[in-house]
CSV table of C-alpha atoms in Angstrom, one decimal:
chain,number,residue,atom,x,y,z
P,1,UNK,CA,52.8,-244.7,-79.1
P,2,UNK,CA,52.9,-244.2,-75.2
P,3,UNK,CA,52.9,-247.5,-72.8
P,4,UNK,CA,50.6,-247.6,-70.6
P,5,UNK,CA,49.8,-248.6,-67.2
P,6,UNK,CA,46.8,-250.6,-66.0
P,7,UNK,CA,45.7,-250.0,-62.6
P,8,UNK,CA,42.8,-251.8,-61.1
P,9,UNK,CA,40.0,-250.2,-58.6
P,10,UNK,CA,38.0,-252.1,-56.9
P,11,UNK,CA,34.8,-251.3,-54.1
P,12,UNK,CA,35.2,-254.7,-52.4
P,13,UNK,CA,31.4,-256.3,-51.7
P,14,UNK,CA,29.6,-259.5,-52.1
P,15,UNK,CA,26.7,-258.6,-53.0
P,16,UNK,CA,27.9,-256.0,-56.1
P,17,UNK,CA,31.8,-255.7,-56.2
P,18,UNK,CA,32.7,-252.4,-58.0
P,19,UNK,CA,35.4,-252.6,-60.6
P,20,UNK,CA,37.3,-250.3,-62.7
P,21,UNK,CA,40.3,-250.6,-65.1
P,22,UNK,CA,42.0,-247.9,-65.8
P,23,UNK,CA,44.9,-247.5,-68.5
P,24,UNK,CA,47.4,-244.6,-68.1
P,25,UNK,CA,49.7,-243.4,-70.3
P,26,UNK,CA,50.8,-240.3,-68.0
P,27,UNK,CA,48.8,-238.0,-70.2
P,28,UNK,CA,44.9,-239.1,-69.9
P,29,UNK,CA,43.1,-242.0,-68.4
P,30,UNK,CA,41.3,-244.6,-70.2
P,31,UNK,CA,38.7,-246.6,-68.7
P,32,UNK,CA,39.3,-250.0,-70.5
P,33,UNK,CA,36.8,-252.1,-68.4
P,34,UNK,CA,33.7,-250.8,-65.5
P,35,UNK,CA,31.5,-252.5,-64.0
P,36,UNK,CA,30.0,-254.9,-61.0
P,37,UNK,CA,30.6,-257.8,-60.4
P,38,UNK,CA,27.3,-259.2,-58.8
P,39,UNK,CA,26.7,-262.5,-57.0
P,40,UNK,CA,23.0,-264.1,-56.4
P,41,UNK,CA,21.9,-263.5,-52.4
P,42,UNK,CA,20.4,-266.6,-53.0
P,43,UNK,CA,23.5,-268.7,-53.4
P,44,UNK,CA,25.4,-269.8,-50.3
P,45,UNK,CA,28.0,-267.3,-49.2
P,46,UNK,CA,31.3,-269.8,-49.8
P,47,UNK,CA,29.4,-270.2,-53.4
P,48,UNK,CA,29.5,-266.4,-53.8
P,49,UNK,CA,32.8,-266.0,-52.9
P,50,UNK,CA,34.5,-268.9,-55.2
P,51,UNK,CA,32.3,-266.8,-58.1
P,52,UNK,CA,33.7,-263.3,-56.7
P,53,UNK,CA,37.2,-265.0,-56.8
P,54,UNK,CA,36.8,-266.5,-60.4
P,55,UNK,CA,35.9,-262.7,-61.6
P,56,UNK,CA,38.9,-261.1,-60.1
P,57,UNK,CA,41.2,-263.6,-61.4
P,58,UNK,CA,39.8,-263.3,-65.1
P,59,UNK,CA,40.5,-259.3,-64.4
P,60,UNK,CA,43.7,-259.8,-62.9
P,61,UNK,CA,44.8,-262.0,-65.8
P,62,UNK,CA,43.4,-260.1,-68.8
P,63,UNK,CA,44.5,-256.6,-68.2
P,64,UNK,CA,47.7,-257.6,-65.8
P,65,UNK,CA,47.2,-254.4,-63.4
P,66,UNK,CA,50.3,-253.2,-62.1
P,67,UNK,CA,48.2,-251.7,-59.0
P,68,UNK,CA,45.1,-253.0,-57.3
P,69,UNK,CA,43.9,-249.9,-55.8
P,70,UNK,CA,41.3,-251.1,-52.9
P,71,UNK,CA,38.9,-249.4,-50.5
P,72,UNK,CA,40.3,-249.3,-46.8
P,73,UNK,CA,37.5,-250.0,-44.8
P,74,UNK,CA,37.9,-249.2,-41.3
P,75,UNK,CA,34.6,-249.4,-39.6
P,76,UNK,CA,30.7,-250.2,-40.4
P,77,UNK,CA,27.9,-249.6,-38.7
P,78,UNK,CA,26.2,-252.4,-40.1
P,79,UNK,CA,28.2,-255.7,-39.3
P,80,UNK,CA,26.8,-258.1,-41.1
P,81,UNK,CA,28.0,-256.3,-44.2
P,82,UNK,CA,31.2,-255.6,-42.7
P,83,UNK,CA,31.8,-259.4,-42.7
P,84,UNK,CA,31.1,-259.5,-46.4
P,85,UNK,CA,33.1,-256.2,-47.2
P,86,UNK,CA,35.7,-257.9,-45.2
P,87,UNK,CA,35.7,-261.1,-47.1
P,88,UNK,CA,35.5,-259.9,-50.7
P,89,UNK,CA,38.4,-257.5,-50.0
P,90,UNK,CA,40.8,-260.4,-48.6
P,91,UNK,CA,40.2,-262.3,-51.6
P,92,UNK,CA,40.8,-259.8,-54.1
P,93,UNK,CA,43.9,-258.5,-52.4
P,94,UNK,CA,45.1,-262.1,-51.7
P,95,UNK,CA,44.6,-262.3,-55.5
P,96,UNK,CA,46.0,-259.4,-56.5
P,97,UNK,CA,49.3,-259.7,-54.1
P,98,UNK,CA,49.5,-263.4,-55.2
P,99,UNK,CA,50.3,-262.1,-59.2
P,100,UNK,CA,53.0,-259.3,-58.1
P,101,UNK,CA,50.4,-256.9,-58.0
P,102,UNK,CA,51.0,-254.0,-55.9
P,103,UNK,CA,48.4,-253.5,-53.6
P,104,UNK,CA,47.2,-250.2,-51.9
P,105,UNK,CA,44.2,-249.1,-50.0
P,106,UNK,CA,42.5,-245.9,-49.9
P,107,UNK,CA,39.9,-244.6,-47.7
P,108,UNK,CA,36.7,-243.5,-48.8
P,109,UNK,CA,37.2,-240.2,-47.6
P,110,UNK,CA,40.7,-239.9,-49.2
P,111,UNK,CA,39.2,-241.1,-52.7
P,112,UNK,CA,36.2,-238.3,-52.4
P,113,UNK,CA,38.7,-235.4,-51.1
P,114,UNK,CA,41.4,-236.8,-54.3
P,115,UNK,CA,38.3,-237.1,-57.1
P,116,UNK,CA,35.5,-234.9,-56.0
P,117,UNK,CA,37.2,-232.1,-53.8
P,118,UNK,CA,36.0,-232.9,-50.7
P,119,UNK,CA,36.0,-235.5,-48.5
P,120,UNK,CA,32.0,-235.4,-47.6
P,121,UNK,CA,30.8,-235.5,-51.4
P,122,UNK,CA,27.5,-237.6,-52.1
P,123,UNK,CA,27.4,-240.7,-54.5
P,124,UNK,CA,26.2,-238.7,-57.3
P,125,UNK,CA,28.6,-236.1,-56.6
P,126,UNK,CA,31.7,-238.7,-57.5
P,127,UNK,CA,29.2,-240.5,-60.5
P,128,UNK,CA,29.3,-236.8,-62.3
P,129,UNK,CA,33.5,-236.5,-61.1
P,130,UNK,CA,34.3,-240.0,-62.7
P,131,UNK,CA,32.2,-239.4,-65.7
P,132,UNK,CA,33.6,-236.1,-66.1
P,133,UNK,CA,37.3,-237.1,-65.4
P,134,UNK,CA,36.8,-239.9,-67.7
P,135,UNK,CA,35.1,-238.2,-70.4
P,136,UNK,CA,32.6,-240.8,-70.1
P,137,UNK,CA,29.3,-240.4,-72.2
P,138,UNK,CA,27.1,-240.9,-68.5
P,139,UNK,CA,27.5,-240.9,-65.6
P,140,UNK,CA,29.2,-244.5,-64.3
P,141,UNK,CA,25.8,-246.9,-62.5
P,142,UNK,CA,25.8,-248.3,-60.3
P,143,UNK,CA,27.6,-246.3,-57.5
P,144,UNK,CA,29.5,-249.4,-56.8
P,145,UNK,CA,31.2,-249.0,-60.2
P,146,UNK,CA,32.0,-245.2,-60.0
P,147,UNK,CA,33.4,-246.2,-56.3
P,148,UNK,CA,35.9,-248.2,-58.0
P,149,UNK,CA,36.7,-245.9,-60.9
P,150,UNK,CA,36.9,-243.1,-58.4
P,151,UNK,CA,39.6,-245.5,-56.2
P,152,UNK,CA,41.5,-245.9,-59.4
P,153,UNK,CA,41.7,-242.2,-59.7
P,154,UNK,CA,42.5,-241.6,-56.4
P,155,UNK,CA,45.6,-244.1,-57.0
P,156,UNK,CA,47.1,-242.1,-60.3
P,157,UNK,CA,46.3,-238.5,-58.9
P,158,UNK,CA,48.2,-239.5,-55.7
P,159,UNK,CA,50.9,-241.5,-56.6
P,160,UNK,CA,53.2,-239.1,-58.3
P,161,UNK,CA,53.4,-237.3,-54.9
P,162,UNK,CA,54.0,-240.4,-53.0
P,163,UNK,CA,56.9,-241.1,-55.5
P,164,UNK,CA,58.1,-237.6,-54.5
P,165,UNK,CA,58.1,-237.9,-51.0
P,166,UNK,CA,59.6,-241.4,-50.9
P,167,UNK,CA,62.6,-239.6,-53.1
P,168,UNK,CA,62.8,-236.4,-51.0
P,169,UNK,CA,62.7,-238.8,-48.0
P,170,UNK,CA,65.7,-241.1,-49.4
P,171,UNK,CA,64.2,-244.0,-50.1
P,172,UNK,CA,62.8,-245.6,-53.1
P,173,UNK,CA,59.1,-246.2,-53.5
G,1,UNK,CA,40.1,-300.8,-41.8
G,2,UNK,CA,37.7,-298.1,-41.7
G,3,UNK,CA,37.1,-295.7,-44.2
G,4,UNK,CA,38.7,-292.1,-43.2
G,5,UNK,CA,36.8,-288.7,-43.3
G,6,UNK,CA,39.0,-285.5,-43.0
G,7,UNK,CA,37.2,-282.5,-41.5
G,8,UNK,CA,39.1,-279.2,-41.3
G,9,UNK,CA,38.3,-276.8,-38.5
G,10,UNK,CA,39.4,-273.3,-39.0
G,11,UNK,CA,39.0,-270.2,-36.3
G,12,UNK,CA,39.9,-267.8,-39.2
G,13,UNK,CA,42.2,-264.8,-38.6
G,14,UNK,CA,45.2,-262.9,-39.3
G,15,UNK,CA,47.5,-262.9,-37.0
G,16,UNK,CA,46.4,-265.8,-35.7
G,17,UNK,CA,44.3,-268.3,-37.9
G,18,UNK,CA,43.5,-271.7,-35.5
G,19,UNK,CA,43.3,-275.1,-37.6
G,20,UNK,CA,42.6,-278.7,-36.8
G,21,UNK,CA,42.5,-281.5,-39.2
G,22,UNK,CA,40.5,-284.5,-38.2
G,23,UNK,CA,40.3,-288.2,-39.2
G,24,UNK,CA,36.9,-289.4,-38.8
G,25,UNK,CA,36.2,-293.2,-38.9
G,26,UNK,CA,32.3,-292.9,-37.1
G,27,UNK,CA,34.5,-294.6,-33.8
G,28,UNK,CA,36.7,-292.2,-32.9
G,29,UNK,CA,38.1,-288.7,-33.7
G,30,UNK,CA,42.0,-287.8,-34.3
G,31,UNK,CA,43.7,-284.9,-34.8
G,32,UNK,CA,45.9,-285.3,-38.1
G,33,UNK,CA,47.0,-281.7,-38.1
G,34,UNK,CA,46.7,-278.7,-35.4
G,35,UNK,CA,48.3,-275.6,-34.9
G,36,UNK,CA,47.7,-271.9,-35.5
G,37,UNK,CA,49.3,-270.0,-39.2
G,38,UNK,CA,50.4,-266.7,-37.8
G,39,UNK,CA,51.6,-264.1,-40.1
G,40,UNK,CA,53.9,-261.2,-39.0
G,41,UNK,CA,51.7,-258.0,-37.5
G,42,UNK,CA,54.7,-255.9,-39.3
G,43,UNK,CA,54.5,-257.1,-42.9
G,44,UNK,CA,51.9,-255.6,-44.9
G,45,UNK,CA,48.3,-257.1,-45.5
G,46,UNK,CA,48.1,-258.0,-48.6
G,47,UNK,CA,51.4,-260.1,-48.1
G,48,UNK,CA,49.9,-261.2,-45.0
G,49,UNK,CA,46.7,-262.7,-47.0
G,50,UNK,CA,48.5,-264.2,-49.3
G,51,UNK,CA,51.1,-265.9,-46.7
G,52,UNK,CA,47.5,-267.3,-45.4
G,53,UNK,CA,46.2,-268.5,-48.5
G,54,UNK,CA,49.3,-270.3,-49.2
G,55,UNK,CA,49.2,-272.2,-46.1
G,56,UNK,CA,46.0,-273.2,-46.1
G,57,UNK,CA,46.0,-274.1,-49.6
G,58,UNK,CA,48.8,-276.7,-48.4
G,59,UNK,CA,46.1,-277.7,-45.7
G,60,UNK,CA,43.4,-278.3,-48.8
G,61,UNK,CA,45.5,-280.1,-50.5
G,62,UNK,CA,47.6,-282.4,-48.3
G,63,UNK,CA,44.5,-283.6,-46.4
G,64,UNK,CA,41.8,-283.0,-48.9
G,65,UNK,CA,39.1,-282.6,-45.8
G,66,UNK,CA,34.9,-283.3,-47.3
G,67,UNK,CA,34.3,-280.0,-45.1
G,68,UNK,CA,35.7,-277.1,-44.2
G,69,UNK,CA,34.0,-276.3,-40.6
G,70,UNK,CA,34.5,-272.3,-39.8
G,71,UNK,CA,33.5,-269.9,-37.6
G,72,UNK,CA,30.4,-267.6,-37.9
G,73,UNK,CA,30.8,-264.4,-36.9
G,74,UNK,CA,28.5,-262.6,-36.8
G,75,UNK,CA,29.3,-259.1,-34.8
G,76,UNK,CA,32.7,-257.6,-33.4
G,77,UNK,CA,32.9,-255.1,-30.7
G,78,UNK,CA,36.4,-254.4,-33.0
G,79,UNK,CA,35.7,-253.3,-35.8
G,80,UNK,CA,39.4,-252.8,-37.1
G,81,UNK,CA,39.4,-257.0,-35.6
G,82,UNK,CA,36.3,-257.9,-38.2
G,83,UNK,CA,37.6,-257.0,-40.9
G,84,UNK,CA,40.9,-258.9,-40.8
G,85,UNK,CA,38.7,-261.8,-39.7
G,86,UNK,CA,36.8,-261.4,-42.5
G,87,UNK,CA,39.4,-261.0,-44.9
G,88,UNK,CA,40.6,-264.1,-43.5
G,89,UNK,CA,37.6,-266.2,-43.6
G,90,UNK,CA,36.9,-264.9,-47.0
G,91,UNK,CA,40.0,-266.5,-48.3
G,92,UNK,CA,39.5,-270.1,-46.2
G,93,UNK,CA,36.1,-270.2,-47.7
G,94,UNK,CA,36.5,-269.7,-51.2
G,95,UNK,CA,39.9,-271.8,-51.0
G,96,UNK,CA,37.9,-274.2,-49.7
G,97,UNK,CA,34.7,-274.1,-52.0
G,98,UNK,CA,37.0,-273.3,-55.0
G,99,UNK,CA,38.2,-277.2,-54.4
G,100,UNK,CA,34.6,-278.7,-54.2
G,101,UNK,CA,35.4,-278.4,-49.9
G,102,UNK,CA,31.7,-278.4,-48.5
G,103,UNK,CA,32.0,-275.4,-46.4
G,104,UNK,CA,29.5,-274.8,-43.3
G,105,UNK,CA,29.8,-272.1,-40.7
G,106,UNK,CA,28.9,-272.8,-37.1
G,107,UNK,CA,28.8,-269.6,-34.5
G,108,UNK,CA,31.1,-269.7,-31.4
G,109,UNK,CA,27.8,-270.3,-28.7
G,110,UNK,CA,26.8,-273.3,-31.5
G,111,UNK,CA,30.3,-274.7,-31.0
G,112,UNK,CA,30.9,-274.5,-27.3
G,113,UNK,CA,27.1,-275.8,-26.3
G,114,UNK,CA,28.1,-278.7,-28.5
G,115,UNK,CA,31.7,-279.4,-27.1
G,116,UNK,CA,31.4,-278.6,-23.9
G,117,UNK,CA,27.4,-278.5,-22.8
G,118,UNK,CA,26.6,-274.3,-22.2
G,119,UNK,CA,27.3,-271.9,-24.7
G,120,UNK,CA,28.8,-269.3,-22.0
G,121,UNK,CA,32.1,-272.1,-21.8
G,122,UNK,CA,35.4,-269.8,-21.4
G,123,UNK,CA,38.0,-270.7,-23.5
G,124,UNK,CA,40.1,-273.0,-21.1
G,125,UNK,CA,36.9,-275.5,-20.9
G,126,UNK,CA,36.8,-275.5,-24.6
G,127,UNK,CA,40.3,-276.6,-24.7
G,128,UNK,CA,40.2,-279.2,-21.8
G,129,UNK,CA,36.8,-280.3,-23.4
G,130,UNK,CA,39.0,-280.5,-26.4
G,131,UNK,CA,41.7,-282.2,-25.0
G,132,UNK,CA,39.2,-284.7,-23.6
G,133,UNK,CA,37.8,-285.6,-26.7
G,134,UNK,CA,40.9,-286.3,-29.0
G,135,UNK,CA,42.7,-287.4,-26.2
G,136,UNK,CA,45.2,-285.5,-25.8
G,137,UNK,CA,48.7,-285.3,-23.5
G,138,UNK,CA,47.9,-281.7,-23.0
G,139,UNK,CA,45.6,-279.1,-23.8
G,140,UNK,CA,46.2,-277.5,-26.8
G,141,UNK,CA,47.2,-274.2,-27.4
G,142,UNK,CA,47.1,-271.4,-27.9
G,143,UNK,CA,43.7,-270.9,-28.3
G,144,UNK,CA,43.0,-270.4,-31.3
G,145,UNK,CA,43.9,-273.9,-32.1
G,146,UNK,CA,41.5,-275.6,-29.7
G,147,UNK,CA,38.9,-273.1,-31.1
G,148,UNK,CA,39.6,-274.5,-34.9
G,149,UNK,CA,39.6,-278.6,-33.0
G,150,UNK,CA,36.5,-277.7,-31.4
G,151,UNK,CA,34.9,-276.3,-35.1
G,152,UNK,CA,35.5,-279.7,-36.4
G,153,UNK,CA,34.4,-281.5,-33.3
G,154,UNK,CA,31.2,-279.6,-33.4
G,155,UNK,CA,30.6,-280.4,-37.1
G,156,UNK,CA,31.2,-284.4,-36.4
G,157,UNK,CA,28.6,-284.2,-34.1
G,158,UNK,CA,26.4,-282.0,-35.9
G,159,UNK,CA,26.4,-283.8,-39.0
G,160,UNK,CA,24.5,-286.9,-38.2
G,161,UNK,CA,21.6,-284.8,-37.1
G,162,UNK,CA,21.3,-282.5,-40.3
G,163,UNK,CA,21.3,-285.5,-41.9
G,164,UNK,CA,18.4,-287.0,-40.1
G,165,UNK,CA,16.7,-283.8,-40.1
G,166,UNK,CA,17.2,-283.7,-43.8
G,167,UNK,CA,16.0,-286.9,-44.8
G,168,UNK,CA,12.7,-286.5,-41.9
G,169,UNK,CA,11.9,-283.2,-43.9
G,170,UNK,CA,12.3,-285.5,-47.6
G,171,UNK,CA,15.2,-283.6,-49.0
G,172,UNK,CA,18.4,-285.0,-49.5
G,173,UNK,CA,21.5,-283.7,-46.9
């Protein structure tokens, strides 16, 4: 039997926070839990947040992630939900970090180019990549939850390279 | 001897998060705690936010404030700025709320109309306004400290009149 290793996507938001674990064994990926984790719009925001926080810990301490692989967000048009992209992502990362858990971001065009091909593929386009790379039965709904599959992804396609430039580099990952 | 309330202002961010701790008696206002929890710009985020978390978990728990009074904000010309501010005030929040801390949000125009009369007040009025008010040997600084003093501030005098408000509209504060 091979170990494996649990890495952890997640599509910070407040409203629905994407997550995805993955385990890998170095010879196929296993999606062990996907989902979202939603929070009512009626509750007061530091409410929300406590709930998001309670989530991510109960993920964090049931599958023990050695990765949290998180999207890099690096500008929004809309800035009321860049405040809440912003705040669900500290907390999971604070969270993550906090356990030992390495933590790296990803943009959202990095994840598509890794998962889908390109960097300008559509929602569904990624839904169909995930399910396919996954060997998932449908396609992962909603997008949120695909987002953070696809980020998980992104982490084990890419990581193998970055060990390998680290090495060729001279220094250890 | 009068009873103490503990108020906790916070001007959340990451390289440099402004706090105040207040005692409240309904006579006067002191500052228990100020300063500003700066975290190095060359470490990397994740450490960063859990650096903050830690510290102002300390804050929670040494002081055990009612309320956590924070800043609202609600657009950023940075955009790269927003998001570390709300990672940061993400992580105050749910600390805060997480410990049974009400948490309420006041914008920065709310906060300088209250403290120092106009909401256009630069930031050296706010902290001579501040200054004036706790009675202070100097004005404090940098900043981002009499920003977090002048949260609390604003909340102390807010407070009474949400309450009245509250119980004029027959609901409980």
């Amino acid at each position: 039997m091979l170990a494996h290793v649990f890495v952890l996507g997640i599509d910070p938001g407040l409203s629905r926070c994407g997550y995805c674990v993955l385990a890998a064994d170095g010879r196929r990926n296993r999606a062990v839990a996907l989902g979202v984790i939603t929070t009512p719009v009626s509750a007061p925001v530091p409410d929300r947040l406590v709930e998001l926080q309670r989530e991510v810990r109960g993920l964090l301490e049931e599958f023990r992630p050695s990765v949290l692989a998180v999207e890099r967000v690096l500008f929004q048009v809309n800035a009321r939900t860049a405040m809440a992209v912003g705040q669900a992502s500290g907390i999971c990362m604070a969270e993550a970090a906090g356990r030992g858990c390495e933590v790296v971001q990803y943009s959202p065009n990095q994840v598509k180019q890794v998962v889908a091909g390109w960097g300008g593929a559509d929602k569904q386009q990624v839904q169909r990549m995930v399910q396919s790379l996954l060997d998932l039965p449908a396609p992962p709904r909603p997008a949120d939850a695909a987002d953070a599959a696809a980020l998980a992804l992104c982490h084990l396609a890419m990581a193998p390279m970055q060990r390998a430039v680290a090495a060729a580099s001279g220094s250890r990952p």
